[in-house]
Amino acid sequence: MTALGKATGDVVLKFEPFVLHVLCQELQDAQLLHSVAIDSGFRNSGITVGRGGKIMMAVRSTHCLEVPLSHKGKLMVSEEYIEFLIHVANRKMEEN
């Protein structure tokens, strides 16, 4: 709250989800890992094949959060709401 009181611009609370990039030798390896990731709840996971044939599997969580808190130095939400957002972000961290 002290830092928010000193802010002169826009402040956003942002929680980024878990991301794991795995370089795979074979497409079948990436497909197996993709199936495991999806079955484990990492619904934003995917496979990318680069121009040089590099196969990258990305395991991605959907647990993201981005909420504006202040605009041009003016606090737009209550302290109670910020405490709630912190609780939500911490819960998402545990789920990650």
Coordinates of C-alpha atoms in Angstrom, one line a residue:
M1 CA 0.0 0.0 0.0
T2 CA 2.9 2.3 0.7
A3 CA 4.3 1.8 -2.8
L4 CA 0.9 2.4 -4.3
G5 CA 0.6 5.7 -2.5
K6 CA 3.8 6.9 -4.0
A7 CA 2.9 5.8 -7.6
T8 CA 2.4 8.5 -10.1
G9 CA 1.5 6.4 -13.1
D10 CA -0.5 3.3 -13.7
V11 CA 0.0 0.2 -11.5
V12 CA -1.1 -3.3 -12.5
L13 CA -1.1 -6.4 -10.4
K14 CA 0.1 -9.1 -12.7
F15 CA 0.5 -12.9 -12.1
E16 CA 2.1 -14.9 -14.9
P17 CA 1.3 -18.6 -15.2
F18 CA 3.8 -21.4 -15.1
V19 CA 5.6 -22.1 -18.4
L20 CA 8.1 -24.9 -19.1
H21 CA 9.8 -25.2 -22.5
V22 CA 11.2 -28.7 -23.4
L23 CA 13.3 -29.3 -26.5
C24 CA 12.3 -32.7 -27.9
Q25 CA 14.4 -34.9 -30.2
E26 CA 11.3 -36.6 -31.8
L27 CA 7.8 -35.4 -32.6
Q28 CA 6.5 -38.5 -30.8
D29 CA 8.2 -37.4 -27.6
A30 CA 6.6 -34.0 -27.8
Q31 CA 3.2 -35.5 -28.5
L32 CA 3.5 -37.8 -25.5
L33 CA 4.6 -34.9 -23.2
H34 CA 1.7 -32.8 -24.7
S35 CA -0.8 -35.5 -23.8
V36 CA 0.5 -35.7 -20.2
A37 CA 0.5 -31.9 -19.9
I38 CA -3.1 -31.7 -21.1
D39 CA -4.3 -34.6 -18.9
S40 CA -2.6 -32.8 -15.9
G41 CA -4.6 -29.6 -16.5
F42 CA -2.1 -27.5 -18.4
R43 CA -4.6 -26.6 -21.1
N44 CA -2.6 -24.0 -22.9
S45 CA 0.2 -26.4 -23.8
G46 CA 1.4 -26.8 -27.3
I47 CA 4.0 -28.1 -29.8
T48 CA 6.0 -25.8 -32.1
V49 CA 8.2 -27.1 -34.9
G50 CA 10.8 -24.5 -36.1
R51 CA 12.1 -24.0 -39.6
G52 CA 15.2 -26.0 -38.8
G53 CA 13.2 -28.9 -37.5
K54 CA 13.6 -28.0 -33.8
I55 CA 10.7 -29.4 -31.9
M56 CA 9.7 -27.4 -28.8
M57 CA 7.0 -28.5 -26.4
A58 CA 5.6 -25.8 -24.1
V59 CA 3.8 -26.8 -20.9
R60 CA 1.6 -23.8 -20.0
S61 CA -0.8 -23.2 -17.2
T62 CA -4.0 -21.1 -17.5
H63 CA -3.6 -19.5 -14.1
C64 CA -3.1 -15.8 -15.0
L65 CA -4.2 -12.6 -13.4
E66 CA -3.9 -9.0 -14.5
V67 CA -5.8 -6.3 -12.7
P68 CA -5.2 -2.5 -12.8
L69 CA -4.9 -0.9 -9.4
S70 CA -4.2 2.7 -10.1
H71 CA -4.5 5.2 -13.0
K72 CA -2.3 8.3 -13.3
G73 CA -1.4 7.9 -9.6
K74 CA -5.0 7.6 -8.4
L75 CA -5.8 4.4 -6.5
M76 CA -8.9 2.8 -8.3
V77 CA -9.6 0.0 -5.8
S78 CA -9.9 -0.4 -2.0
E79 CA -7.3 -1.9 0.2
E80 CA -9.7 -4.7 1.0
Y81 CA -9.9 -5.6 -2.7
I82 CA -6.1 -5.6 -3.0
E83 CA -5.9 -8.0 -0.1
F84 CA -8.4 -10.2 -1.9
L85 CA -6.4 -10.1 -5.1
I86 CA -3.2 -11.1 -3.2
H87 CA -5.1 -14.1 -1.8
V88 CA -6.3 -15.0 -5.3
A89 CA -2.8 -14.7 -6.7
N90 CA -1.3 -16.8 -3.9
R91 CA -3.9 -19.5 -4.5
K92 CA -3.0 -19.5 -8.2
M93 CA 0.7 -19.8 -7.3
E94 CA -0.2 -22.9 -5.3
E95 CA -2.2 -24.3 -8.2
N96 CA 0.7 -23.7 -10.5

